[in-house]
Every structure is written in C-alpha cells, then in structure tokens.
Amino acid sequence: DNIYFQELERIKSTMIKQNNDISASSSSSIDNNDINVIERLLFHGTSSIDPMKIINNPNSFMKDYSNQGFYGKGLYFAELARYSNNGYRYSVPQTNNQYQLLVCSVICGKSKEYETQVDEYTEEISQKKLVEEGCHSVHAGPHQPGEVGPGDDDSCMYIVYNDTQVS
C-alpha cells in the first residue's frame, strides 16, 4: 500500500515554546560537555485522541495519560512512521480515510539499550531507574505495534519518562 501526504502542518504549542525558552535560559550555566543532549524527530500516534487536544493542552504530553507498555509507563515514539501509522494513527472524523500522526522533537539524551528484550524488568522501567543508571531514555526494538520483535510495521522506539523531554 502506498501512503500519500495530503498535508503536512507544523504546529507548536505556545506553552511548550515558553517552557523551552525558560529551560534554555536556566541551563545556560551548565557546561555542555557534561551533558549528552541528543534531540530526535520521532513519530507518535494518538489512537482515538485528537492530536490537537494534546498540542493545545498547556501540559502537552503527560505520562499520566499513557498506558503501560513493554518498557513501563512512559511516552513512546517510533523512528519510522509505519509503526505509528499502522498501530496508533488518529482517524480524522468525517473524512475519507484521512489520518494524523504527530512528529515530535524528543530530547533522548543518553539512552539505555534493550533491543528486543521484553520481560518483567523492562515492564517496570521508570524515570527513577533510568536516572540511577545515568540514562534519560530507553531505545529498543524493532517491535511491531503491540507485538515483540520485527515484522512488516516494525520500528525501533524511544521511550521517555519525563514529560518535558517532548515538544
């Protein structure tokens, strides 16, 4: 199946922009050699939630609204759009098969690598556990939507546990 873009629109929450400006000014005294700031553009599907509700919410992405996943309760982002499109896309009401995904700027920092490992330990990962290991995110996969391991709709994933890592 071929997928065609009908429209690509850049939208940035004013609340996120304000938070980023504050974070940038407050971190200006940090020695950049001490931190590993890796920012990536990644895909996120919102399933039944209108993406505009997330964008227009002053808190934007909130881990509290996330479901438990292979790597704990976090915010999940795919490297490849096919994963989000085939598993978690938002169907635009009253359209003829139009869908929406979010392309997000995610500050991944230093990632803990898990490849395709999924077990009781990975399902309990949290921000606290990552910080104790000197990491800021999880990098894992490839996985398919809702399934462990590679397949037609697979992608490697980044998972963050701090809401402020996403814009």
Coordinates of C-alpha atoms in Angstrom, one line a residue:
D1 CA 0.0 0.0 0.0
N2 CA 1.2 3.5 -0.9
I3 CA 0.6 6.3 1.6
Y4 CA 0.3 9.9 0.4
F5 CA 0.6 13.0 2.4
Q6 CA -2.3 15.3 1.8
E7 CA -1.0 18.0 4.2
L8 CA 2.0 18.5 6.4
E9 CA 1.5 21.2 9.0
R10 CA 3.9 22.5 11.7
I11 CA 2.2 23.3 14.9
K12 CA 4.0 24.3 18.1
S13 CA 2.3 24.7 21.4
T14 CA 2.9 28.2 22.9
M15 CA 3.2 26.6 26.3
I16 CA 5.9 24.3 25.1
K17 CA 7.7 27.2 23.5
Q18 CA 7.6 29.1 26.8
N19 CA 8.9 26.1 28.7
N20 CA 11.7 25.6 26.2
D21 CA 12.7 29.3 26.5
I22 CA 12.7 29.1 30.3
S23 CA 14.7 25.8 30.2
A24 CA 17.2 27.2 27.8
S25 CA 17.8 30.3 29.8
S26 CA 18.1 28.5 33.2
S27 CA 20.5 25.9 31.8
S28 CA 22.9 28.4 30.2
S29 CA 25.3 28.0 33.1
I30 CA 25.6 24.2 32.6
D31 CA 28.8 23.0 31.0
N32 CA 27.6 21.4 27.7
N33 CA 30.5 19.0 27.8
D34 CA 28.9 17.3 30.9
I35 CA 25.6 16.5 29.2
N36 CA 24.7 14.5 26.2
V37 CA 21.7 16.3 24.7
I38 CA 20.5 14.2 21.7
E39 CA 17.3 15.5 20.2
R40 CA 15.4 13.4 17.6
L41 CA 12.4 13.9 15.4
L42 CA 10.2 10.9 16.1
F43 CA 6.6 9.7 15.3
H44 CA 3.8 9.4 17.8
G45 CA 0.3 8.1 17.2
T46 CA -2.5 9.2 19.5
S47 CA -5.1 6.5 18.6
S48 CA -8.5 7.8 19.5
I49 CA -7.3 11.1 20.9
D50 CA -7.4 14.1 18.6
P51 CA -3.7 15.2 18.3
M52 CA -4.9 18.9 18.6
K53 CA -6.1 18.2 22.1
I54 CA -2.5 17.2 23.1
I55 CA -1.0 20.2 21.3
N56 CA -3.4 22.7 22.8
N57 CA -3.2 21.3 26.3
P58 CA -0.9 23.5 28.5
N59 CA 0.8 20.4 29.8
S60 CA 1.0 18.9 26.2
F61 CA 2.3 15.3 26.6
M62 CA 1.6 13.8 30.0
K63 CA 2.9 10.4 31.0
D64 CA 0.0 10.1 33.4
Y65 CA -2.3 9.5 30.4
S66 CA 0.0 6.8 28.9
N67 CA -0.7 3.1 29.0
Q68 CA 1.7 0.6 30.4
G69 CA 4.0 -0.7 27.7
F70 CA 6.9 -3.1 27.1
Y71 CA 9.2 -0.6 28.8
G72 CA 7.0 0.7 31.6
K73 CA 4.6 3.7 31.7
G74 CA 6.2 6.3 29.5
L75 CA 5.9 8.3 26.3
Y76 CA 6.6 6.1 23.3
F77 CA 8.0 7.4 20.0
A78 CA 8.8 5.5 16.8
E79 CA 11.8 6.1 14.5
L80 CA 9.6 5.0 11.5
A81 CA 6.2 6.4 10.7
R82 CA 4.9 3.0 9.6
Y83 CA 4.8 1.8 13.2
S84 CA 2.7 4.7 14.4
N85 CA 0.6 4.8 11.2
N86 CA -0.4 1.2 11.3
G87 CA -0.8 0.9 15.0
Y88 CA -1.7 4.2 16.6
R89 CA -2.8 6.7 14.0
Y90 CA -5.7 9.0 14.6
S91 CA -8.6 8.7 12.2
V92 CA -9.9 12.2 11.3
P93 CA -13.7 12.2 11.8
Q94 CA -15.9 12.9 8.7
T95 CA -13.1 12.4 6.2
N96 CA -12.5 9.7 3.6
N97 CA -9.6 7.7 5.2
Q98 CA -7.5 10.6 6.5
Y99 CA -5.2 10.1 9.4
Q100 CA -3.0 12.1 11.6
L101 CA 0.3 11.4 13.4
L102 CA 2.5 13.7 15.5
V103 CA 6.1 14.3 14.6
C104 CA 7.7 15.3 17.8
S105 CA 11.1 16.7 18.9
V106 CA 12.2 14.4 21.7
I107 CA 15.2 15.0 23.9
C108 CA 16.5 11.5 24.3
G109 CA 19.9 12.2 25.9
K110 CA 21.8 9.0 26.8
S111 CA 19.6 6.0 26.0
K112 CA 19.6 2.6 27.8
E113 CA 19.6 0.0 25.0
Y114 CA 17.3 -3.0 25.2
E115 CA 17.0 -4.2 21.6
T116 CA 14.0 -6.7 21.6
Q117 CA 14.3 -7.6 25.3
V118 CA 10.9 -7.5 27.0
D119 CA 10.4 -9.1 30.4
E120 CA 9.2 -8.3 33.9
Y121 CA 12.2 -6.0 34.5
T122 CA 11.7 -3.9 31.3
E123 CA 8.0 -3.5 32.1
E124 CA 8.9 -1.8 35.4
I125 CA 11.3 0.8 34.0
S126 CA 10.8 4.3 35.3
Q127 CA 12.5 7.7 35.3
K128 CA 14.0 6.9 38.7
K129 CA 15.6 3.7 37.5
L130 CA 17.0 5.4 34.4
V131 CA 18.5 8.2 36.3
E132 CA 20.1 5.8 38.7
E133 CA 21.8 4.2 35.6
G134 CA 22.8 7.6 34.2
C135 CA 20.3 7.5 31.3
H136 CA 17.5 9.7 30.1
S137 CA 15.5 7.4 27.8
V138 CA 15.1 3.8 26.5
H139 CA 16.0 2.8 23.0
A140 CA 14.5 -0.6 22.0
G141 CA 13.3 -2.7 19.1
P142 CA 12.5 -3.2 16.4
H143 CA 8.9 -4.1 17.5
Q144 CA 5.6 -4.2 15.8
P145 CA 2.5 -2.3 17.2
G146 CA 1.6 -4.4 20.2
E147 CA 4.0 -7.2 19.4
V148 CA 7.5 -8.0 20.4
G149 CA 10.1 -8.3 17.6
P150 CA 10.4 -7.4 13.9
G151 CA 7.7 -7.5 11.3
D152 CA 6.1 -5.5 8.4
D153 CA 5.2 -2.5 10.5
D154 CA 8.2 -2.5 12.9
S155 CA 10.3 0.3 14.1
C156 CA 12.8 0.9 16.8
M157 CA 11.4 3.0 19.6
Y158 CA 12.5 5.7 22.1
I159 CA 10.7 5.9 25.4
V160 CA 11.0 8.9 27.7
Y161 CA 9.5 9.2 31.2
N162 CA 9.8 12.9 31.8
D163 CA 7.0 15.0 30.1
T164 CA 9.4 17.9 29.5
Q165 CA 11.5 15.9 27.1
V166 CA 8.9 16.2 24.3
S167 CA 7.8 19.2 22.2

